Each structure stands twice: as structure tokens, then as C-alpha cells.
């Protein structure tokens, strides 16, 4: 088989693998490739191949006819030196794509079929449109609970798995949808200060203006190599890291890279994503927070109950001690919405600042209390009081500082976005409701979570009285175009409902 | 707003718009872009923008920090000179994506919502994963017949529309699935020789080893500018062109570019695709051929009837005179499968060659006969005989030559693939069935339709007796890797069922 010289093309194509062949390349012509064909590139000694989408080049300075160019990501995946001779061939379509077609036709898939899909995804054999097809197929016909279990198992089995060597490894998760709900950054130091093990890995935000990882990143590094994370957990009993770097359930990160631009987040995918990460991270005990409210992800107690049952079904079979708590999700928690503003709220609570948002403090204490009660030495009902003592004594703050320092403090302090605008009440009265979706949307348009200092800072919450012209919240943005979109959205619908 | 110098980057990204910005470009940094962000590029005088996915460049020779690079396709869409100063901004998410999310949630969309989607698609505001999400959402929950009508209308309204200035403009369409079924190339010259107007535009193959456009291209040019097509039809009463170049229902071609790699072809999408092209092409009278068989696309008369009703419902409301004919689809038609081999069969029929495949001849005469009866001067029941007279007299052959010559003969005659292998019977007996899917699959693996000379040539049809070791068919391929895949597939399952 003919070979080509490997070339690194200095183009960053993110999670999309791209290869470049010159139009006059003899391999390109003799194999009958087309632009956007999927090809496999492999070392001559028949090592592990990489799969990439083909772009055809008409400029020899990018890739010459005797070369195969790879974008930065693919080049790293292949992991061999430039100028090495490599072979190229058509990538056979991934075997498991037939399972996706079955799912589109409304069929139910089994353990093996989900495993085949995740194996092909983790080997980069799926293009982004094939991943999109899989996600939409699952979202639309829904997944049987047995299927959610199959996908969860498959996602765990196609990645690395941590073992902490302890009987109780605590974790918590909120299904999201409530802006400002940064309880994790409070629960972790409280629980770790008590002595329970809580090595927390969080995703970045998918459709929200900030995730725990995005917010923690304002204060400290969250991208930790496995060794370093283990070391921190050994000394601190906890960490606040981003799961993506840790090779845990790697399929989850690939799925999220397509879910994010599609703004998708279906129940089956959500539960598989959450539980696979938890199990792979070695969690044994898990609290799941499901906020319910008119503008939350879950709108009725009936839906919350269905979701709870599904969590319990999958969790039990994955060997987790899992408890679901259904919470109030009728408005944002705390004041800040966006990574930097939420980090500020968290620090106020940890510092027992009188200005600290009470709702964030209260909810965090309740969740931490439930986790503390996983400890057989804690009497049922004593968890909340214990958590409050740890917070008020400053031990939680000390623990948080120790964790952040161990992870590496962020050397470039984040400022609130330099552009800002107050949104004011159009009438006087009492705040009756705050639309979670709209607040999240405005914060995202303003640039959160990518721009750390962007977001929304709430001055009024439900039950507060306001006068016409009084500020309801402030929008922060860094870049003019984002500032413009956010202001436009707020002008159309402020998110506040004000009654007499 | 800051401007950048436009640069054409000599990379062919096919239907995916890609823009390149250097990592040190001040606009890239100040706007907070990310790789794979969607951006809009527009001339400084605020002309029509193009939307592209962003790749980040680390090599100044590809794109320098003061430049914005565009792949060949995007550069042409923008249509302005290199070095022109242009502006770049975040592309707002397409408004109509909310309709796609509704469809994923199982809702029914209306006229306006489908129009919004097609308008955004035609303006290149959808990424390929967003298009995939739309297609899978429609395929899975299915579309109400009112929705198919909405989508058909929207696809017509977002493109150009032809008017031939005559009351009877004939067309035909087969829903596909039957390899070798190249009746169109026979029906058109017969009908045109009689004097009816039949300006035929066909798609290329989506999931089959050859479409009419792919096959006609073996003999003549099919990519005709609108002017030339009009001129040919004026003089010849017909043409055999490819619809994609003609700006008719352009959304269809974009959808197909995603359907093809996903191997998707759902009923609602199919009918919208077919009828929008027909209406946009100015057809007034249409015959639709639905083959039914165990290995055809439609497997039962009940399914065929449902499809017929849907065609009639949409066709009537689009103002078409539409008739559906349900035909026998239990095995391939003719002998050749693949563009060049099918073109050979067609020419044998036109030339009244005694070797010509009888089933192809017979079916073409029946379809042509039904179209001839659209002519008010032709007595009901006389169409078939009239069609046969036109074929046997050589008038159909003359007409075909005239059309091919007018379109421009292919100067490079296509040869059968240089690699070939006979697949032989494993037992003696009578051919009971030939699997259409498997024959199509083998022909596609061999390289059809991209490689014109690739495909399968059938020596035996249903009812023939064979001896053990006697050849059933021959595989033709041009490239070793494709030849290998095709032989492997044939070895696993020959597609022939042989009984005693």
C-alpha cells in the first residue's frame, strides 16, 4: 500500500477530526475519495488508526501531494512524529450505526448494542452528524429504563474507572436548570471538613450559564491530571475538579460536544451522563437534587417522581447508594448568575458574610446534612445541625481554601464584565415570579459561561417589593456584540413578574 | 467595528462552510470566539453575510492575524474579491431551531414554522448537526400529512421556480429501492418523440448505487445552466438533467448532503423532496412509481396504499395532476446495477437489441403509455401501443441521441471497472428470489455511484435455473479497497435464494 508523509496542519478543529489531502495526491485520486469522506490514517506497522473527515487541499503550502495533513487534535491522537510514513484508507462505516437506525425506527436497544455504539464513539468512528442522529433518536422516542441502564454501563465500560479504596465515597448532583444554584462548592468543603471522602468531579455547563467546574475555575485550576487529583483527595479528603480531563466515561464528553450546540438535554441521556460519571469516579453514595418549579427543568411533582424512579432504578443496579431530594425550583438561587458572580456568592456564604444570600446557604446546609448522615456515626436528623456548625465555625472556609490551594489558585483574578446595564422595574409592586429560563438565557447571551465575568446579578427576589424605575438586576458583559444580544433579550422580556 | 482582510484558503470543505482565524487575531480574541463557533462574515457596506463554522489557525501562512480565511465554497458564496476588508461577528443561533426542538418533543409544526426552518437552511444558518437533528426528528415521530404539505411548500418557496408556458408539462418519478430500474431514460425520449413536454430533472442517488442523473452522466453532461436547459427543452421537448444545479428547491440538496452520510430516507422527507422538485421544475402532470416487494423500500400493498394517499394528498394541494402506479419490486430490473452498466441496458432497449432486458423494456413502455394518455388526443388504453410503436420505429433512439448531443456528450467514455470477479451458485436449482438491498449494497461497496464503471452485472434472474458453480453475477470495481469490501459482502450473502 502506498504511503504518505505525515504533516501537522496548524488548524484547531476542536472535537471534529479533520485530515487534509492535496487534490493531486495519488492516493486521493486512486482511492476515489471525496471531500467529507471519512478516512482512516494508520502507521505503516499497522498500529492504532485514527478516523478523520477529509478536506481536499488546493495549496501545496498547506499539504503537498506526497503528504497527509492532520489537524492539531488528530495529530495528537495518532501520537507519532511528523514526516513518518503512514497509510490511508476509506473508513468502513461504523458497524454500530445500524443500531442508531433501529433506534430511529423506534426499536429498543440492548446492552450489547449500546456498548457497540459507545465503543465506536470513543474510537472516533462517529462523525458529528452521526452523533447528532443518535442523540435525537434517543431524545425523541425516549429510552426504556433498561436502555438507560445499558447506556450508563456502556459509558462506564468504555473509560477508566477510579477506586478510592474506601467504603464511603460521597457525591452530589443537581439536574440543573436553576441559575445560581452553586451548592456543590459549599457542600464539598463542609462534608470534607467532617472527614468524609468527597472527590467531586463536575461537568462544565451544557445549556446553563455556569456549571460548578466553570465557577470553581474562577478561583482555582479544575483541570487536574489523575495523579494530582488522587494526591489532593488523599490529603484534603476532597477536590472540586472537571471530569473531562480524567478519562472517566469519555463518551460523555463527546456526546456533550454535540448536545451543547444543539441545546439538548433529554432525561435518558441526562441520567446516563450523570450516573456514568459518578460510577466511573468511584462514588458509592450519591444525593441527587431535583428542583421543581414552573420555569425549572422539571415542572410538576409527578414528573419529578418519574425522574426519581428512573434515577433509583439505574443507580441501584449500578451499585450506588442513591437518594433523590426534590427541592424548590421556582426562582434562581443566590444573587449572581454566571461563573464569577456565582463564585462571589459562594465565598460570601463560606465567610459567614452578613450579605451572603440566605437561600444558597440554607439549601447547601440541607444537602450537606443529608450527606453527613450517610456516616454511620451521625445520628439520623443531626446532619443539618452538624453542617451548620462546620460552616459557622469557619472550618468549611478553611477546607475550601486548602482544596483551592492544592488545585492551584487562579493567578489572573476574574473581574465582572466591563460593560454593564441595570434593568429596571416597569411598574411598582411585589415580585411574584422570576423566570429561570429567561435569566439563564440573558446570562448566556451576555457571554456566560465562556466569559467568566459575564452574567446577571439579581437585586430582587420573589416576595420583594419594588418601585417603578428601581433596578431589578444588572447585566455584565465583556464584548459589545454579546452585551447587545443580552440587553435586547432583557428588553423583550425582563424575566420578572410584578403584581400589586 | 474592526475589519479583516479577506483571504481565500484553498481547502475544499464541500457543503460545510468553514472560516479560518489566526489564534492571535485581535477580533478572535476580543470577541471571545471558540473553535467550532458559528460566525457571520459580511462586507463592510453591510451586504449579504455568509455563515461559517470557525477553525482556529496557528500558522500565519494559512491565515495571518489580520486576515479572515474562507474555504473555497464560502469564498464563492460571499462573492467578493480577496483582500477586501470584511467584518466578522458571532452568528446568532438560527431563530427556527426552536421549531426543531418542538419537533423533537413530538409536536406538530405548521406552514410558518417549516418556512422558517427552510429559510434558515437555505441561508446556510444551520450547521450539519442541526440539519441532522431536524431530519432525525422528522423521521422518528413521523410527519402529519399536513406537515409534509407545509415542508413541500416551504421547499418550493425558498428556491426558484420554472414556468414552461404550457398546459401539460409531464414528469415521472420512482421512489427507488430497485437496483437497475432506469426507466426514466426510456420514458423521456418516448414521450418527447410523441411531442409532449418533459423537461426531466433527477437527483443523484442517495442510498442506491445509481440515480438517473448518475447514469445519464455516463453518456452526457447533466449539469446544465438554466438558460441552456430551457434552450434544449425548447428544441427537443425534453432534457435529462440534474436538478441540483438549477436552484430549484435548493434546501433539498442541502438536506440530501446530510441524509446521504446518514443513509436516511423517511416517507415524509421523501415526498417533500420529490414533489418540491417537481413543482419547482414546473411539472403539471406526474406519474409516481411505487415498487412493492419483500426487499423493496415498500414491502406490502398496505404500505404502498398509505404512501399513495400521502402522495395524492400533497400533490393535489400543490396543484399537480398526479397518478400513482404500484409496480412489482421483487427483484432488480434489467441486468446492470451501477451507472455505466445501467446505461448499457438502456441503450440496448433503445436500439431494439435482441439482448435487451425485457423487464426494463416492458416497464418503461407501461409508464410511458400512462404519460401519453395525459394527452387529451390519445384515447384511453392506447398509450402502451403508441409508446411501443415509438420505441420500435427507432424514433425514441433518435430523440435520445438528440437530447444527449444537445446536453453535451461525455468525451471520456466510461469503461467497466478494471477489477472484476464472478460470484457463482453454491447449489443447483431455480432462482427463487434476489435481495434488492444486498445487490444494491454490493454495488455501492464496489464504488457505485461515485465510480461510474463500478457495480454488479446480473446473469440470472428469478425463475432461471442454475447449476452449482455457474456465475450468478459479476462485480466490477476500480479501486482495490472497494473491490475488497464488495467481494467480502458477496461472500457473506450472495443475495440469491436458490430452491430445488
mmCIF file of N, CA and C in Angstrom, chain A residues 435-489:
data_model
loop_
_atom_site.group_PDB
_atom_site.id
_atom_site.type_symbol
_atom_site.label_atom_id
_atom_site.label_comp_id
_atom_site.label_asym_id
_atom_site.label_seq_id
_atom_site.Cartn_x
_atom_site.Cartn_y
_atom_site.Cartn_z
ATOM 1 N N UNK A 435 -38.412 34.190 36.055
ATOM 2 C CA UNK A 435 -38.340 33.118 35.063
ATOM 3 C C UNK A 435 -36.896 32.597 34.974
ATOM 4 N N UNK A 436 -36.672 31.372 35.459
ATOM 5 C CA UNK A 436 -35.327 30.784 35.437
ATOM 6 C C UNK A 436 -34.740 30.735 34.031
ATOM 7 N N UNK A 437 -35.575 30.294 33.054
ATOM 8 C CA UNK A 437 -35.097 30.154 31.678
ATOM 9 C C UNK A 437 -34.599 31.484 31.134
ATOM 10 N N UNK A 438 -35.398 32.527 31.375
ATOM 11 C CA UNK A 438 -35.066 33.814 30.783
ATOM 12 C C UNK A 438 -33.818 34.411 31.439
ATOM 13 N N UNK A 439 -33.692 34.271 32.752
ATOM 14 C CA UNK A 439 -32.481 34.755 33.430
ATOM 15 C C UNK A 439 -31.254 34.005 32.887
ATOM 16 N N UNK A 440 -31.402 32.687 32.729
ATOM 17 C CA UNK A 440 -30.290 31.886 32.201
ATOM 18 C C UNK A 440 -29.953 32.335 30.785
ATOM 19 N N UNK A 441 -30.983 32.608 29.994
ATOM 20 C CA UNK A 441 -30.780 32.986 28.602
ATOM 21 C C UNK A 441 -30.035 34.319 28.501
ATOM 22 N N UNK A 442 -30.470 35.276 29.311
ATOM 23 C CA UNK A 442 -29.824 36.594 29.284
ATOM 24 C C UNK A 442 -28.356 36.462 29.706
ATOM 25 N N UNK A 443 -28.113 35.668 30.740
ATOM 26 C CA UNK A 443 -26.739 35.484 31.216
ATOM 27 C C UNK A 443 -25.880 34.808 30.148
ATOM 28 N N UNK A 444 -26.448 33.840 29.453
ATOM 29 C CA UNK A 444 -25.690 33.162 28.389
ATOM 30 C C UNK A 444 -25.417 34.110 27.227
ATOM 31 N N UNK A 445 -26.437 34.869 26.844
ATOM 32 C CA UNK A 445 -26.231 35.823 25.747
ATOM 33 C C UNK A 445 -25.147 36.829 26.127
ATOM 34 N N UNK A 446 -25.090 37.177 27.409
ATOM 35 C CA UNK A 446 -24.088 38.133 27.869
ATOM 36 C C UNK A 446 -22.675 37.542 27.822
ATOM 37 N N UNK A 447 -22.604 36.212 27.634
ATOM 38 C CA UNK A 447 -21.281 35.598 27.452
ATOM 39 C C UNK A 447 -20.922 34.486 28.421
ATOM 40 N N UNK A 448 -21.773 34.274 29.461
ATOM 41 C CA UNK A 448 -21.516 33.172 30.386
ATOM 42 C C UNK A 448 -21.852 31.848 29.695
ATOM 43 N N UNK A 449 -21.139 30.744 29.954
ATOM 44 C CA UNK A 449 -20.038 30.613 30.907
ATOM 45 C C UNK A 449 -18.652 30.857 30.275
ATOM 46 N N UNK A 450 -18.570 31.040 28.950
ATOM 47 C CA UNK A 450 -17.264 31.189 28.299
ATOM 48 C C UNK A 450 -16.530 32.409 28.851
ATOM 49 N N UNK A 451 -17.240 33.514 28.964
ATOM 50 C CA UNK A 451 -16.664 34.716 29.535
ATOM 51 C C UNK A 451 -16.984 34.711 31.030
ATOM 52 N N UNK A 452 -15.961 34.480 31.839
ATOM 53 C CA UNK A 452 -16.180 34.239 33.277
ATOM 54 C C UNK A 452 -16.876 35.396 33.979
ATOM 55 N N UNK A 453 -16.556 36.645 33.589
ATOM 56 C CA UNK A 453 -17.103 37.801 34.302
ATOM 57 C C UNK A 453 -18.462 38.238 33.791
ATOM 58 N N UNK A 454 -18.998 37.512 32.791
ATOM 59 C CA UNK A 454 -20.298 37.884 32.230
ATOM 60 C C UNK A 454 -21.418 37.239 33.027
ATOM 61 N N UNK A 455 -22.606 37.835 32.978
ATOM 62 C CA UNK A 455 -23.758 37.232 33.642
ATOM 63 C C UNK A 455 -24.743 38.264 34.111
ATOM 64 N N UNK A 456 -25.526 37.870 35.123
ATOM 65 C CA UNK A 456 -26.609 38.699 35.630
ATOM 66 C C UNK A 456 -26.506 38.709 37.155
ATOM 67 N N UNK A 457 -26.665 39.872 37.760
ATOM 68 C CA UNK A 457 -26.635 39.966 39.219
ATOM 69 C C UNK A 457 -28.017 40.436 39.681
ATOM 70 N N UNK A 458 -28.710 39.590 40.428
ATOM 71 C CA UNK A 458 -30.097 39.888 40.824
ATOM 72 C C UNK A 458 -30.128 40.755 42.079
ATOM 73 N N UNK A 459 -30.911 41.838 42.031
ATOM 74 C CA UNK A 459 -31.065 42.684 43.215
ATOM 75 C C UNK A 459 -32.360 42.354 43.953
ATOM 76 N N UNK A 460 -33.328 41.781 43.267
ATOM 77 C CA UNK A 460 -34.637 41.494 43.860
ATOM 78 C C UNK A 460 -34.984 40.025 43.686
ATOM 79 N N UNK A 461 -35.635 39.453 44.688
ATOM 80 C CA UNK A 461 -36.089 38.067 44.605
ATOM 81 C C UNK A 461 -37.602 38.032 44.855
ATOM 82 N N UNK A 462 -38.212 36.857 44.672
ATOM 83 C CA UNK A 462 -39.655 36.708 44.859
ATOM 84 C C UNK A 462 -40.067 37.180 46.264
ATOM 85 N N UNK A 463 -41.134 37.967 46.311
ATOM 86 C CA UNK A 463 -41.621 38.466 47.602
ATOM 87 C C UNK A 463 -41.153 39.886 47.902
ATOM 88 N N UNK A 464 -40.059 40.330 47.262
ATOM 89 C CA UNK A 464 -39.568 41.696 47.476
ATOM 90 C C UNK A 464 -40.525 42.703 46.836
ATOM 91 N N UNK A 465 -40.622 43.908 47.449
ATOM 92 C CA UNK A 465 -41.405 44.969 46.812
ATOM 93 C C UNK A 465 -40.448 45.871 46.030
ATOM 94 N N UNK A 466 -40.925 46.358 44.898
ATOM 95 C CA UNK A 466 -40.100 47.235 44.061
ATOM 96 C C UNK A 466 -40.901 48.467 43.647
ATOM 97 N N UNK A 467 -40.171 49.550 43.382
ATOM 98 C CA UNK A 467 -40.812 50.754 42.845
ATOM 99 C C UNK A 467 -40.495 50.855 41.367
ATOM 100 N N UNK A 468 -41.406 51.454 40.619
ATOM 101 C CA UNK A 468 -41.164 51.680 39.199
ATOM 102 C C UNK A 468 -39.834 52.409 39.007
ATOM 103 N N UNK A 469 -39.003 51.893 38.106
ATOM 104 C CA UNK A 469 -37.722 52.532 37.847
ATOM 105 C C UNK A 469 -36.584 52.009 38.715
ATOM 106 N N UNK A 470 -36.915 51.213 39.736
ATOM 107 C CA UNK A 470 -35.888 50.647 40.613
ATOM 108 C C UNK A 470 -35.210 49.470 39.890
ATOM 109 N N UNK A 471 -33.876 49.340 40.024
ATOM 110 C CA UNK A 471 -33.187 48.243 39.321
ATOM 111 C C UNK A 471 -33.607 46.862 39.839
ATOM 112 N N UNK A 472 -33.873 45.935 38.896
ATOM 113 C CA UNK A 472 -34.194 44.544 39.246
ATOM 114 C C UNK A 472 -32.913 43.697 39.223
ATOM 115 N N UNK A 473 -32.093 43.938 38.209
ATOM 116 C CA UNK A 473 -30.819 43.211 38.113
ATOM 117 C C UNK A 473 -29.888 43.966 37.175
ATOM 118 N N UNK A 474 -28.605 43.545 37.207
ATOM 119 C CA UNK A 474 -27.606 44.182 36.359
ATOM 120 C C UNK A 474 -27.011 43.138 35.418
ATOM 121 N N UNK A 475 -26.885 43.500 34.161
ATOM 122 C CA UNK A 475 -26.237 42.615 33.176
ATOM 123 C C UNK A 475 -24.767 43.007 33.074
ATOM 124 N N UNK A 476 -23.876 42.024 33.127
ATOM 125 C CA UNK A 476 -22.441 42.251 32.908
ATOM 126 C C UNK A 476 -21.995 41.520 31.644
ATOM 127 N N UNK A 477 -21.248 42.195 30.782
ATOM 128 C CA UNK A 477 -20.693 41.549 29.586
ATOM 129 C C UNK A 477 -19.305 42.112 29.323
ATOM 130 N N UNK A 478 -18.539 41.401 28.516
ATOM 131 C CA UNK A 478 -17.171 41.823 28.217
ATOM 132 C C UNK A 478 -17.087 42.357 26.787
ATOM 133 N N UNK A 479 -17.919 41.780 25.890
ATOM 134 C CA UNK A 479 -17.794 42.086 24.471
ATOM 135 C C UNK A 479 -19.064 42.746 23.946
ATOM 136 N N UNK A 480 -18.912 43.756 23.095
ATOM 137 C CA UNK A 480 -20.060 44.545 22.642
ATOM 138 C C UNK A 480 -21.177 43.712 22.015
ATOM 139 N N UNK A 481 -20.815 42.718 21.163
ATOM 140 C CA UNK A 481 -21.899 42.004 20.465
ATOM 141 C C UNK A 481 -22.714 41.189 21.461
ATOM 142 N N UNK A 482 -22.036 40.567 22.439
ATOM 143 C CA UNK A 482 -22.758 39.794 23.444
ATOM 144 C C UNK A 482 -23.605 40.708 24.330
ATOM 145 N N UNK A 483 -23.039 41.856 24.695
ATOM 146 C CA UNK A 483 -23.761 42.841 25.505
ATOM 147 C C UNK A 483 -25.052 43.238 24.793
ATOM 148 N N UNK A 484 -24.930 43.471 23.497
ATOM 149 C CA UNK A 484 -26.087 43.871 22.693
ATOM 150 C C UNK A 484 -27.192 42.813 22.719
ATOM 151 N N UNK A 485 -26.811 41.546 22.471
ATOM 152 C CA UNK A 485 -27.814 40.458 22.463
ATOM 153 C C UNK A 485 -28.506 40.343 23.820
ATOM 154 N N UNK A 486 -27.720 40.458 24.915
ATOM 155 C CA UNK A 486 -28.273 40.289 26.258
ATOM 156 C C UNK A 486 -29.262 41.412 26.578
ATOM 157 N N UNK A 487 -28.875 42.653 26.238
ATOM 158 C CA UNK A 487 -29.770 43.793 26.505
ATOM 159 C C UNK A 487 -31.070 43.670 25.713
ATOM 160 N N UNK A 488 -30.918 43.244 24.468
ATOM 161 C CA UNK A 488 -32.079 43.062 23.600
ATOM 162 C C UNK A 488 -33.049 42.053 24.212
ATOM 163 N N UNK A 489 -32.500 40.919 24.687
ATOM 164 C CA UNK A 489 -33.348 39.870 25.281
ATOM 165 C C UNK A 489 -34.038 40.391 26.542
#
